[in-house]
PDB file of C-alpha atoms in Angstrom:
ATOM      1  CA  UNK A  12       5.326 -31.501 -31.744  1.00 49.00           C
ATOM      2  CA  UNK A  13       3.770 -28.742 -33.798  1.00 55.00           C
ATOM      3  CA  UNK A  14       0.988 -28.248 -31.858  1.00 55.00           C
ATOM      4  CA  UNK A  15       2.818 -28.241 -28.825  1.00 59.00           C
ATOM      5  CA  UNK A  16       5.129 -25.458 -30.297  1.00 54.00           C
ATOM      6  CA  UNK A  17       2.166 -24.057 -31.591  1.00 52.00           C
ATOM      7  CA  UNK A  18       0.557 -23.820 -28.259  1.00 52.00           C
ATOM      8  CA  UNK A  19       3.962 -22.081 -26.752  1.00 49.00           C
ATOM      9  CA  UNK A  20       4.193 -19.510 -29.301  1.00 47.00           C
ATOM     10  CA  UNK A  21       0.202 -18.588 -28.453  1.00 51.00           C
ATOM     11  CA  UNK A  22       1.316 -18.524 -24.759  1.00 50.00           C
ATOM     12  CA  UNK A  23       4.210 -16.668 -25.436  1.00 52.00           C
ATOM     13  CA  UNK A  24       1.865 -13.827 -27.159  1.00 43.00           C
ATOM     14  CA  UNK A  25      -0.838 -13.776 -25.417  1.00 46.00           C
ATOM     15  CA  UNK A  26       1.948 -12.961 -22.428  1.00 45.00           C
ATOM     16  CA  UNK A  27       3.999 -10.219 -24.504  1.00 45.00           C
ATOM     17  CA  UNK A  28       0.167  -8.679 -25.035  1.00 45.00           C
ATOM     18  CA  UNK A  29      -0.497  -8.478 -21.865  1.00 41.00           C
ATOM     19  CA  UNK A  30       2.139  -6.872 -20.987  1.00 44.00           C
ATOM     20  CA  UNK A  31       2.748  -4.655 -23.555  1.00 42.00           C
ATOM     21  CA  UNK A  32      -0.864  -3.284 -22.786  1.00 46.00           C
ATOM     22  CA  UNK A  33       0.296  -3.030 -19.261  1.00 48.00           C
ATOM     23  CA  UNK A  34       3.297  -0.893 -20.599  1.00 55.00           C
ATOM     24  CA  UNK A  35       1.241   1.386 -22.308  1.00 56.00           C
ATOM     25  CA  UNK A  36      -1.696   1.928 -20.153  1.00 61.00           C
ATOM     26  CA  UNK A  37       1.028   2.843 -17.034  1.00 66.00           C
ATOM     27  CA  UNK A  38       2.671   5.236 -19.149  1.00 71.00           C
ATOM     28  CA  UNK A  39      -0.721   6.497 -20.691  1.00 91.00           C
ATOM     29  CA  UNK A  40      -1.672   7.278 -17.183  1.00 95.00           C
ATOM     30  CA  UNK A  41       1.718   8.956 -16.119  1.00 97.00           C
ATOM     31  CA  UNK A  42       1.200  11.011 -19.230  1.00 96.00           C
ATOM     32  CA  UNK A  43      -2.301  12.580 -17.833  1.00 97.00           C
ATOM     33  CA  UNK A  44      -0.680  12.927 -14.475  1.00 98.00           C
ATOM     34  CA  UNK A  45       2.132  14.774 -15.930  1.00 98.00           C
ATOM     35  CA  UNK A  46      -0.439  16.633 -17.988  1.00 98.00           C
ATOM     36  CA  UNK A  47      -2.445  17.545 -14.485  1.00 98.00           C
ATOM     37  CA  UNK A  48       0.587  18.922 -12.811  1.00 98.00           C
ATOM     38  CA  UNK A  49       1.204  20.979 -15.463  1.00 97.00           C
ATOM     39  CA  UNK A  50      -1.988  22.178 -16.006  1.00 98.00           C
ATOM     40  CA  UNK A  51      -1.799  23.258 -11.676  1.00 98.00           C
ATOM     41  CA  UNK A  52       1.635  24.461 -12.150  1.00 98.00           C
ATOM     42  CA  UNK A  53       1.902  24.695  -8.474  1.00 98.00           C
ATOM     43  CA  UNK A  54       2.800  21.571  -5.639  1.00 99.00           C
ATOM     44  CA  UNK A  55       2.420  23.633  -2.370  1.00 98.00           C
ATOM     45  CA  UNK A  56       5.616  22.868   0.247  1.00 98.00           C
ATOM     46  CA  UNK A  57       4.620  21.132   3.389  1.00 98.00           C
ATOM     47  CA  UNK A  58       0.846  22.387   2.707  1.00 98.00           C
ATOM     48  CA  UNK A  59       1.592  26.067   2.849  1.00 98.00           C
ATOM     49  CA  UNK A  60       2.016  29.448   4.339  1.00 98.00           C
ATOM     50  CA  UNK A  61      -1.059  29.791   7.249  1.00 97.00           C
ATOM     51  CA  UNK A  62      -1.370  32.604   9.419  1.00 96.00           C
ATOM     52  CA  UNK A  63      -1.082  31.943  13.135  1.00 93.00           C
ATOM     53  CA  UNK A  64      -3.349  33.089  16.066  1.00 88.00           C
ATOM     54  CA  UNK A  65      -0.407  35.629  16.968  1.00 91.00           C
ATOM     55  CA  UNK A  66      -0.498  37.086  13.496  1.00 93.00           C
ATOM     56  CA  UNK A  67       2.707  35.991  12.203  1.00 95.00           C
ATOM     57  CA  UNK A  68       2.906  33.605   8.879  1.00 97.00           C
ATOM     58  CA  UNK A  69       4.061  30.041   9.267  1.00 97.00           C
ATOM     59  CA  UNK A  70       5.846  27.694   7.123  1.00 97.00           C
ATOM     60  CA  UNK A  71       6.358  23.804   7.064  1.00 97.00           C
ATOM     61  CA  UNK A  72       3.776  22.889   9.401  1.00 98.00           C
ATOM     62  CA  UNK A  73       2.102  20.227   7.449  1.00 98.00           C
ATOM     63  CA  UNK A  74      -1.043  21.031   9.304  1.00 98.00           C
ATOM     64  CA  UNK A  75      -4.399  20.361   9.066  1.00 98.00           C
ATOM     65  CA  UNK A  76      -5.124  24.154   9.067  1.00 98.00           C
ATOM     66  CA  UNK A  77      -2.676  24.333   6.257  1.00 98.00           C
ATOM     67  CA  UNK A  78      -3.946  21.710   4.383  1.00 98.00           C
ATOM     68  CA  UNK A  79      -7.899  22.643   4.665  1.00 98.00           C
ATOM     69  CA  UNK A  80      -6.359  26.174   3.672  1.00 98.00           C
ATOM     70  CA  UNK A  81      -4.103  25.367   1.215  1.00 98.00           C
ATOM     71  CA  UNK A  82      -7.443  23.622  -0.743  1.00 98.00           C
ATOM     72  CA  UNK A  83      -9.380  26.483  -0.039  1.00 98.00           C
ATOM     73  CA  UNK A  84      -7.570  28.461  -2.209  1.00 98.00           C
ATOM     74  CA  UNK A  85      -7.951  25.808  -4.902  1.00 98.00           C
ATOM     75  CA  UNK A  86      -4.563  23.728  -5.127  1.00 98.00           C
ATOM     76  CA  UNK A  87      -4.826  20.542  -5.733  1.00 98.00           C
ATOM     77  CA  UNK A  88      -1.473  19.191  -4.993  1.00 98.00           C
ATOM     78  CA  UNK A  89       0.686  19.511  -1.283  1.00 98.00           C
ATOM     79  CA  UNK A  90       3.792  17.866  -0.902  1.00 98.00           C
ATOM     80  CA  UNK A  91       3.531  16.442   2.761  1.00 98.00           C
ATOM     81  CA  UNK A  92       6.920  15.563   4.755  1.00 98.00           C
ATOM     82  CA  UNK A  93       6.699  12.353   6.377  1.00 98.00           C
ATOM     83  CA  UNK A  94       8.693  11.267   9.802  1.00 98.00           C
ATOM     84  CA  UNK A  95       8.813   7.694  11.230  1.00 98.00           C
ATOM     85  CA  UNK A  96       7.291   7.672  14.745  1.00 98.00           C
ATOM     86  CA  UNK A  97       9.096   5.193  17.580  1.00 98.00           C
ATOM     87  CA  UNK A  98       6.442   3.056  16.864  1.00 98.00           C
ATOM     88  CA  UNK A  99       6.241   2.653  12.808  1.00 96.00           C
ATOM     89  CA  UNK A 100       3.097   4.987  12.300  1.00 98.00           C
ATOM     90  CA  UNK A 101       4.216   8.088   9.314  1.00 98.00           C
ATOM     91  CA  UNK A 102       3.342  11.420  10.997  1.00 98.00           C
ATOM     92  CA  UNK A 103       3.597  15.024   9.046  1.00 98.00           C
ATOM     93  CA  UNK A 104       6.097  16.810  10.133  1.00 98.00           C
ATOM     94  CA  UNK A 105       9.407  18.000   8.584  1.00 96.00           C
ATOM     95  CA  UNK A 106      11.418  17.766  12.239  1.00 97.00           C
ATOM     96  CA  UNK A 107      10.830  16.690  15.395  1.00 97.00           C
ATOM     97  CA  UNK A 108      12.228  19.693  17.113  1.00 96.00           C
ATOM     98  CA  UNK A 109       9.174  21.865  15.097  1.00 96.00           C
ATOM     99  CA  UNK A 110       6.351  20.385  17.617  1.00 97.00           C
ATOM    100  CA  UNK A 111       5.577  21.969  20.690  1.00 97.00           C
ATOM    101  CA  UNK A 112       3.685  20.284  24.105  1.00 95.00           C
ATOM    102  CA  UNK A 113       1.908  22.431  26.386  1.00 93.00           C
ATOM    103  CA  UNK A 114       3.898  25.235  24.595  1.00 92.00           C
ATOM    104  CA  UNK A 115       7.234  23.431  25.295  1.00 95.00           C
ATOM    105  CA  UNK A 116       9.695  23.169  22.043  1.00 95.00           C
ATOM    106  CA  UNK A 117      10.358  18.876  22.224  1.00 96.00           C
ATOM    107  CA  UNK A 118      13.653  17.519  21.931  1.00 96.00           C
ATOM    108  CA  UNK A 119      15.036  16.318  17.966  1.00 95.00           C
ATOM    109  CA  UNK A 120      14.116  12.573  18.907  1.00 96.00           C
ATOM    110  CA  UNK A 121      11.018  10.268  17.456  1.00 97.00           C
ATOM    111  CA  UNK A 122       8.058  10.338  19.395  1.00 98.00           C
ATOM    112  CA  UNK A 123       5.661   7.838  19.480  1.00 98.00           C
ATOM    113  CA  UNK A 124       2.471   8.650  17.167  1.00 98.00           C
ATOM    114  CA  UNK A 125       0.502   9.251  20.147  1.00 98.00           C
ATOM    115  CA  UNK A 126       2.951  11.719  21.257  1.00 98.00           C
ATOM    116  CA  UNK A 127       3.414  13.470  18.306  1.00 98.00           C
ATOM    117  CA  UNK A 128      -0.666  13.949  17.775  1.00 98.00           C
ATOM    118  CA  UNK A 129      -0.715  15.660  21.252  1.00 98.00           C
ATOM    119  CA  UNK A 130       1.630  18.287  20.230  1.00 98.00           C
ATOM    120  CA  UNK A 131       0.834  21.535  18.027  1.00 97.00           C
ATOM    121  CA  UNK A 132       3.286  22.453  15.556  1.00 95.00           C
ATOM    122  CA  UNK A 133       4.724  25.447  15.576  1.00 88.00           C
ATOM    123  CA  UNK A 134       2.922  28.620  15.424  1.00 91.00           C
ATOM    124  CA  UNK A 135       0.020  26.209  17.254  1.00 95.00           C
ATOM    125  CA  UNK A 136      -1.532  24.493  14.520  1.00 98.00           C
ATOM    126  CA  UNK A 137      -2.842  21.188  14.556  1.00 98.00           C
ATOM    127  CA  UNK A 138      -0.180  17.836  13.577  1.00 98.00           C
ATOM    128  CA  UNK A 139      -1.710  14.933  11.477  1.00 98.00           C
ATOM    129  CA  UNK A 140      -0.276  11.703  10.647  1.00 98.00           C
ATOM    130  CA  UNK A 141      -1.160   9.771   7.511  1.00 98.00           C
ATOM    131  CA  UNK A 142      -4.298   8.629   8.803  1.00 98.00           C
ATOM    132  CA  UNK A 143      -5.510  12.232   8.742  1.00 98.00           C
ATOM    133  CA  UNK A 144      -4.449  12.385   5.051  1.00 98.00           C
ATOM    134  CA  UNK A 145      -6.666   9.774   3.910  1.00 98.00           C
ATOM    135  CA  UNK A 146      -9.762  10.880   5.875  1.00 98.00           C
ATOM    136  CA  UNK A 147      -9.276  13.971   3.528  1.00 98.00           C
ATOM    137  CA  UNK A 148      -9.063  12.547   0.335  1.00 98.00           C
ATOM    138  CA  UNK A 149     -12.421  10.610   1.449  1.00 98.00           C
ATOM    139  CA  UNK A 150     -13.582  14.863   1.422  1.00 98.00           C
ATOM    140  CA  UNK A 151     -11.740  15.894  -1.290  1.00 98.00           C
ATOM    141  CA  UNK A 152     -11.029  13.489  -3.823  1.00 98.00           C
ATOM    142  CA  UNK A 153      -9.764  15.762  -6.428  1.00 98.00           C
ATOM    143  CA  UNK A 154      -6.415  16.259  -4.133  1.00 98.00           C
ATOM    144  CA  UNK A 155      -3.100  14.715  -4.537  1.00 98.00           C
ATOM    145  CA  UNK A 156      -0.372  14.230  -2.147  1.00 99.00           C
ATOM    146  CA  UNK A 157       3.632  14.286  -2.951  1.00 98.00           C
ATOM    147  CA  UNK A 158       5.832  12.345  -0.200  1.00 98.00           C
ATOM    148  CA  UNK A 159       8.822  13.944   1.355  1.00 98.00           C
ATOM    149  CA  UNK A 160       9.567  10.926   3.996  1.00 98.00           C
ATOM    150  CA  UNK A 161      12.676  11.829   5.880  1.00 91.00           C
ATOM    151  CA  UNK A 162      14.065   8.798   6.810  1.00 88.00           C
ATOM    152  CA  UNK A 163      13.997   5.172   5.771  1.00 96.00           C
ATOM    153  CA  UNK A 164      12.378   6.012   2.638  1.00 98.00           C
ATOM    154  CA  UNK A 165      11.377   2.385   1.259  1.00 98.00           C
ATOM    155  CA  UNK A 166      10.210   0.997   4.813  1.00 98.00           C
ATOM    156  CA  UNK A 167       8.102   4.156   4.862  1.00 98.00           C
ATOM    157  CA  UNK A 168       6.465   3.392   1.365  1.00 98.00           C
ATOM    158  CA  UNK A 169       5.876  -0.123   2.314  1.00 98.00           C
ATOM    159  CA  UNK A 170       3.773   0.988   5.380  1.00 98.00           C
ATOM    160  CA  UNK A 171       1.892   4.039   2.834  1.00 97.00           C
ATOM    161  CA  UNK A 172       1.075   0.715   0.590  1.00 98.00           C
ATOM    162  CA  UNK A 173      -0.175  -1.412   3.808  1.00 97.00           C
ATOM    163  CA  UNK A 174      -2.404   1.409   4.852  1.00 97.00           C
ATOM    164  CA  UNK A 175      -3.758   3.134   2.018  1.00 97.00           C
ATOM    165  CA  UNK A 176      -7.392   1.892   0.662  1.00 97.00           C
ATOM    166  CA  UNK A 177      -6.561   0.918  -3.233  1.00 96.00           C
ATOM    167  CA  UNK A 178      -8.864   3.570  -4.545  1.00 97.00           C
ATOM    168  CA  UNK A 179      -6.353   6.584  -2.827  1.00 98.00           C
ATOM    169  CA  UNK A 180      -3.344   4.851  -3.698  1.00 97.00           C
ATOM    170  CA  UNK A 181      -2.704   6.712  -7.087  1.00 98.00           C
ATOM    171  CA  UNK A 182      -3.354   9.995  -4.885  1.00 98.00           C
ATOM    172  CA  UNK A 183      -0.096   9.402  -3.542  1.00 98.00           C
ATOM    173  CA  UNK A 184       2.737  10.331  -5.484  1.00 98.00           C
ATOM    174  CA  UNK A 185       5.944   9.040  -4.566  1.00 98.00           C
ATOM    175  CA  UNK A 186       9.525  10.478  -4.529  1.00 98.00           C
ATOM    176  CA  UNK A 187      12.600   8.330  -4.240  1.00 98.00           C
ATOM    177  CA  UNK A 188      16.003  10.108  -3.228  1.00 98.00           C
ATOM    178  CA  UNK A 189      18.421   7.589  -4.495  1.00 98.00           C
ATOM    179  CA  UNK A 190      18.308   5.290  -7.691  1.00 97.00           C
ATOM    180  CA  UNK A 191      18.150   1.921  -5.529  1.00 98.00           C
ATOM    181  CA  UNK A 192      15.053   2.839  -4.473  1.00 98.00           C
ATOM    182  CA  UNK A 193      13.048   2.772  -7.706  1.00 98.00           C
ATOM    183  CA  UNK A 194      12.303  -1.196  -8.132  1.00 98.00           C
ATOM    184  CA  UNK A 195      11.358  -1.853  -4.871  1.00 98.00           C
ATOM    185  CA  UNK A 196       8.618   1.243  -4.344  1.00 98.00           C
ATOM    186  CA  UNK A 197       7.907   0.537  -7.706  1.00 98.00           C
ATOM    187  CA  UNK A 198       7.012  -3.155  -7.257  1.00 98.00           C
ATOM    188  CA  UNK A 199       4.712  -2.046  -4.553  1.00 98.00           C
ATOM    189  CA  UNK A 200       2.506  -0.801  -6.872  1.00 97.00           C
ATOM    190  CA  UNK A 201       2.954   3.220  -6.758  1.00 98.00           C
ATOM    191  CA  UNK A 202       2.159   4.737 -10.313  1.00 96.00           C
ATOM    192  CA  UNK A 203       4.006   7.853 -10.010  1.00 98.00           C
ATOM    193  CA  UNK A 204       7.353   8.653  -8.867  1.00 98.00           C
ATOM    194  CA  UNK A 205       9.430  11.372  -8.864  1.00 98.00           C
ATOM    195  CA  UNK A 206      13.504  11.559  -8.702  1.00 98.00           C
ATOM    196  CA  UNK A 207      13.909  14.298  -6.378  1.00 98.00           C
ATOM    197  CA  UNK A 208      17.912  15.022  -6.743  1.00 98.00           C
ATOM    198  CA  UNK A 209      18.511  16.864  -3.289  1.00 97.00           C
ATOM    199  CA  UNK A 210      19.725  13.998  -1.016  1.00 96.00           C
ATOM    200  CA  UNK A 211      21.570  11.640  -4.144  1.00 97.00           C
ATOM    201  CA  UNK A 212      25.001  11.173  -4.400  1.00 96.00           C
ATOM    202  CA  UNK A 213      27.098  13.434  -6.169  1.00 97.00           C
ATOM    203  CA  UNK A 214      28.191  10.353  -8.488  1.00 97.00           C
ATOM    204  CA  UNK A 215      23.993   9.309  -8.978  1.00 97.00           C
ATOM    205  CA  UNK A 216      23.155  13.161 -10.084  1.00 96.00           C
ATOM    206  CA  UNK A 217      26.008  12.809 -12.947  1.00 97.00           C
ATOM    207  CA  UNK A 218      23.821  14.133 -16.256  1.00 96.00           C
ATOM    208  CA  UNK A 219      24.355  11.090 -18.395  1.00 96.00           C
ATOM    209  CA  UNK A 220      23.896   9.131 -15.322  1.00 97.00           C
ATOM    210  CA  UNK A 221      20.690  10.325 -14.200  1.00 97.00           C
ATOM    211  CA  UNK A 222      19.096  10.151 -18.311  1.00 96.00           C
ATOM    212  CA  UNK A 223      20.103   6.500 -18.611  1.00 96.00           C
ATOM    213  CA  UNK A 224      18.399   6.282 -15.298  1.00 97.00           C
ATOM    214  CA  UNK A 225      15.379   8.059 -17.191  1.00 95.00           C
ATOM    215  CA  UNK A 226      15.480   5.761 -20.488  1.00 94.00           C
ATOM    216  CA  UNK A 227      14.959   2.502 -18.271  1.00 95.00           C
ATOM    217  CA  UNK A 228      12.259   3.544 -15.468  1.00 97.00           C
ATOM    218  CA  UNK A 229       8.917   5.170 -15.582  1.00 96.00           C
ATOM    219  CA  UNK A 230       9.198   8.551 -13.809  1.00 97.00           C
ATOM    220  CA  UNK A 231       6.803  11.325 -13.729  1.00 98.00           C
ATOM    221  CA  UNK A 232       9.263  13.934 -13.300  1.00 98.00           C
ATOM    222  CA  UNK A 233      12.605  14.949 -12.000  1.00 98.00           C
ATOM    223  CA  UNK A 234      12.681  17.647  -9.131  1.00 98.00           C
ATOM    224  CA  UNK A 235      15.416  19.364  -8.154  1.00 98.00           C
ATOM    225  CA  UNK A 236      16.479  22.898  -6.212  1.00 98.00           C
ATOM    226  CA  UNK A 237      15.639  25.720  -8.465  1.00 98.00           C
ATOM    227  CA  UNK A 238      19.525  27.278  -8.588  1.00 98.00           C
ATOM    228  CA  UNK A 239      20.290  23.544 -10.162  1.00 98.00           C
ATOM    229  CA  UNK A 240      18.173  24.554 -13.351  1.00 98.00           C
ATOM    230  CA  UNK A 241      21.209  25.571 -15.699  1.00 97.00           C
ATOM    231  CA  UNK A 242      22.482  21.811 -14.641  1.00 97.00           C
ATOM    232  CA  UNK A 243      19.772  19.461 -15.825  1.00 98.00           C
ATOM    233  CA  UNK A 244      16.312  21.274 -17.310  1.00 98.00           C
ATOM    234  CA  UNK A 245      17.900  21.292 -21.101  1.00 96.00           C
ATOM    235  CA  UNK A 246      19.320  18.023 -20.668  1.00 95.00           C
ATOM    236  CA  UNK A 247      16.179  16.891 -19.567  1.00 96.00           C
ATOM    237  CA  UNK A 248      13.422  18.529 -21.893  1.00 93.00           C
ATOM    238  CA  UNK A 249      15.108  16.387 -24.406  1.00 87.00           C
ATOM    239  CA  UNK A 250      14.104  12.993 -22.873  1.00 88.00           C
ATOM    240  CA  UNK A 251      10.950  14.780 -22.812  1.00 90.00           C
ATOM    241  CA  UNK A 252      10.578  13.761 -18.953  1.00 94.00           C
ATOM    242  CA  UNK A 253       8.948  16.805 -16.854  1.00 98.00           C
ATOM    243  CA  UNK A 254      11.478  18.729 -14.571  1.00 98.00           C
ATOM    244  CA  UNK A 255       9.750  20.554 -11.453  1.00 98.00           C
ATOM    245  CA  UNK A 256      11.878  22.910  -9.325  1.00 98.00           C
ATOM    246  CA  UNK A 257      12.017  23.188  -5.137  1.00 98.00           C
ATOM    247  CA  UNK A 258      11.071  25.850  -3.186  1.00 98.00           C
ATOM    248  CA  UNK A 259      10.054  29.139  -4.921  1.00 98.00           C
ATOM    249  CA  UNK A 260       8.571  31.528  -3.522  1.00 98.00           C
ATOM    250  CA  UNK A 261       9.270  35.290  -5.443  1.00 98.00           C
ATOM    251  CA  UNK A 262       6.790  35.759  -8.398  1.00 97.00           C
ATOM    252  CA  UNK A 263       8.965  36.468 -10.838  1.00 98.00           C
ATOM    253  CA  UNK A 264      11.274  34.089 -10.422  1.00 98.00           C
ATOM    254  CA  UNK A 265       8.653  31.951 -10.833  1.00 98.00           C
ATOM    255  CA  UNK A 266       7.764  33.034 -14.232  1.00 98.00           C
ATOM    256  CA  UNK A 267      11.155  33.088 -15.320  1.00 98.00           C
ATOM    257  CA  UNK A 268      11.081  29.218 -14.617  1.00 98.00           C
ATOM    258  CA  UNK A 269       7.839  28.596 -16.516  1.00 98.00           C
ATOM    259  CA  UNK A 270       9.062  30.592 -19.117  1.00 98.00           C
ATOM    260  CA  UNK A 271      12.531  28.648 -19.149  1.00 98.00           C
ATOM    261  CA  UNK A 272      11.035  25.051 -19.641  1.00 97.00           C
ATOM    262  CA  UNK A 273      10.255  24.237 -15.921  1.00 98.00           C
ATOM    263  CA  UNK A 274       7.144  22.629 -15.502  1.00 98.00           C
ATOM    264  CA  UNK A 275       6.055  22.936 -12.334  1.00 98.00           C
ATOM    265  CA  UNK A 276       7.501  24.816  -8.835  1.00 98.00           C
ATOM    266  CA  UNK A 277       7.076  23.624  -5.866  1.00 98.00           C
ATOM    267  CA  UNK A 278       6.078  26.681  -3.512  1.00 98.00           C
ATOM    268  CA  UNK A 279       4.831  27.753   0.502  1.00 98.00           C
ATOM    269  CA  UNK A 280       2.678  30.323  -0.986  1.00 98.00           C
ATOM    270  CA  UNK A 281      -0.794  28.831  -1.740  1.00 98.00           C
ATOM    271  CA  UNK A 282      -2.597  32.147  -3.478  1.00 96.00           C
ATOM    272  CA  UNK A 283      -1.499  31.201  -6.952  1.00 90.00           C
TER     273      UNK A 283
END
């Protein structure tokens, strides 16, 4: 009897060791990822402002131009925005309707990723689907991506986890847009994940809601629009959980926010 209790009780610690080390080495590592974010102040939006061919500046292309532009300038970070295509690949692109064939606008309806690939986003740049994405960390392994996915958000990170090679998948950082969300993406084995608070309920983005929320799941940050600030940021800084801010683009507005608490700003412009 007492060495069969005996035996338990060594079982039973050697588990609550394991995971307590587990505990602490995820949040050690959300710590330096928080830490790195901070440090670039800056995730660009939809990989940047690029200049076209006809001169003009372009916005939320999510194209390779962008991209290999927005790393020339030395960011590290992009947030990419993710569509379904009609045949469960994840393409770039914010909206259907923002991809042009032949120089045709196409209609607001899923395309098939073969379809999509063969159409230029607008101002003519070059689309990419997730594919694309990894082939650049393979260059460029000091990047990091930031997931808007526009629709079906969890079916979406189960395909990122079925695709991505293990060694990128912390390169991925993951943002969930409703609380329900958080155990399943989380289970999948994504390390960081940001509550972005534009698309939750009005009852989920309650204050005390949103820091019990905080007390019981790992998060690397909160993001939320930038006017939302007087809301949430001194709420937040005392759970000591990051709060980033979406989209700004004026300088000194974006100094004010640095100099408020904000941690990082999510931004088009990519000469920081």
């Amino acid at each position: 009897m007492c060495k069969t209790f005996l035996k338990v009780l060594l079982s039973f610690l050697l588990l609550y060791s394991a995971i307590s080390c587990k505990s602490d080495c995820e949040f050690s590592s959300i710590k330096k990822m928080r830490s790195f974010i901070n440090r670039e102040k800056y995730i660009i939006h939809a990989c940047g402002v690029i200049q076209g061919g006809d001169g003009e500046y372009y916005s939320y292309t999510n194209s390779k131009e962008a991209l290999v532009n927005c790393y020339s300038k030395g960011n590290k970070i992009s947030e990419v925005d993710f569509l379904l295509s009609s045949d469960n690949y994840l393409v770039c692109t914010h909206g259907w309707d923002l991809m042009y064939k032949n120089g045709i606008k196409q209609d607001n309806k899923a395309m098939t990723k073969e379809e999509f690939l063969n159409c230029k986003t607008n101002g003519g740049f070059t689309s990419m689907w997730l594919g694309d994405l990894i082939d650049f960390l393979q260059e460029h392994p000091d990047f990091y991506f930031v997931t808007d996915i526009k629709d079906e958000n969890v079916k979406a990170c189960g395909i990122l986890n079925s695709y991505i090679p293990p060694e990128y998948k912390d390169h991925f950082i993951i943002q969930i847009y409703h609380e329900s969300e958080y155990d399943e993406i989380y289970s999948m084995g994504f390390n960081y994940i940001i509550y972005t608070l534009y698309s939750t309920f009005p009852e989920e983005r309650q204050v005390g809601r949103l820091l019990s929320f905080a007390k019981e799941h790992k998060l690397l940050a909160f993001t939320y629009w930038a006017n939302w600030t007087g809301l949430y940021l001194n709420e937040f800084l005392e759970t000591g959980i990051p709060s980033y801010v979406h989209t700004v683009n004026d300088v000194t507005q974006r100094i004010e926010y640095f100099n408020v608490g904000i941690d990082a700003i999510y931004t088009d412009i990519v000469d920081n």
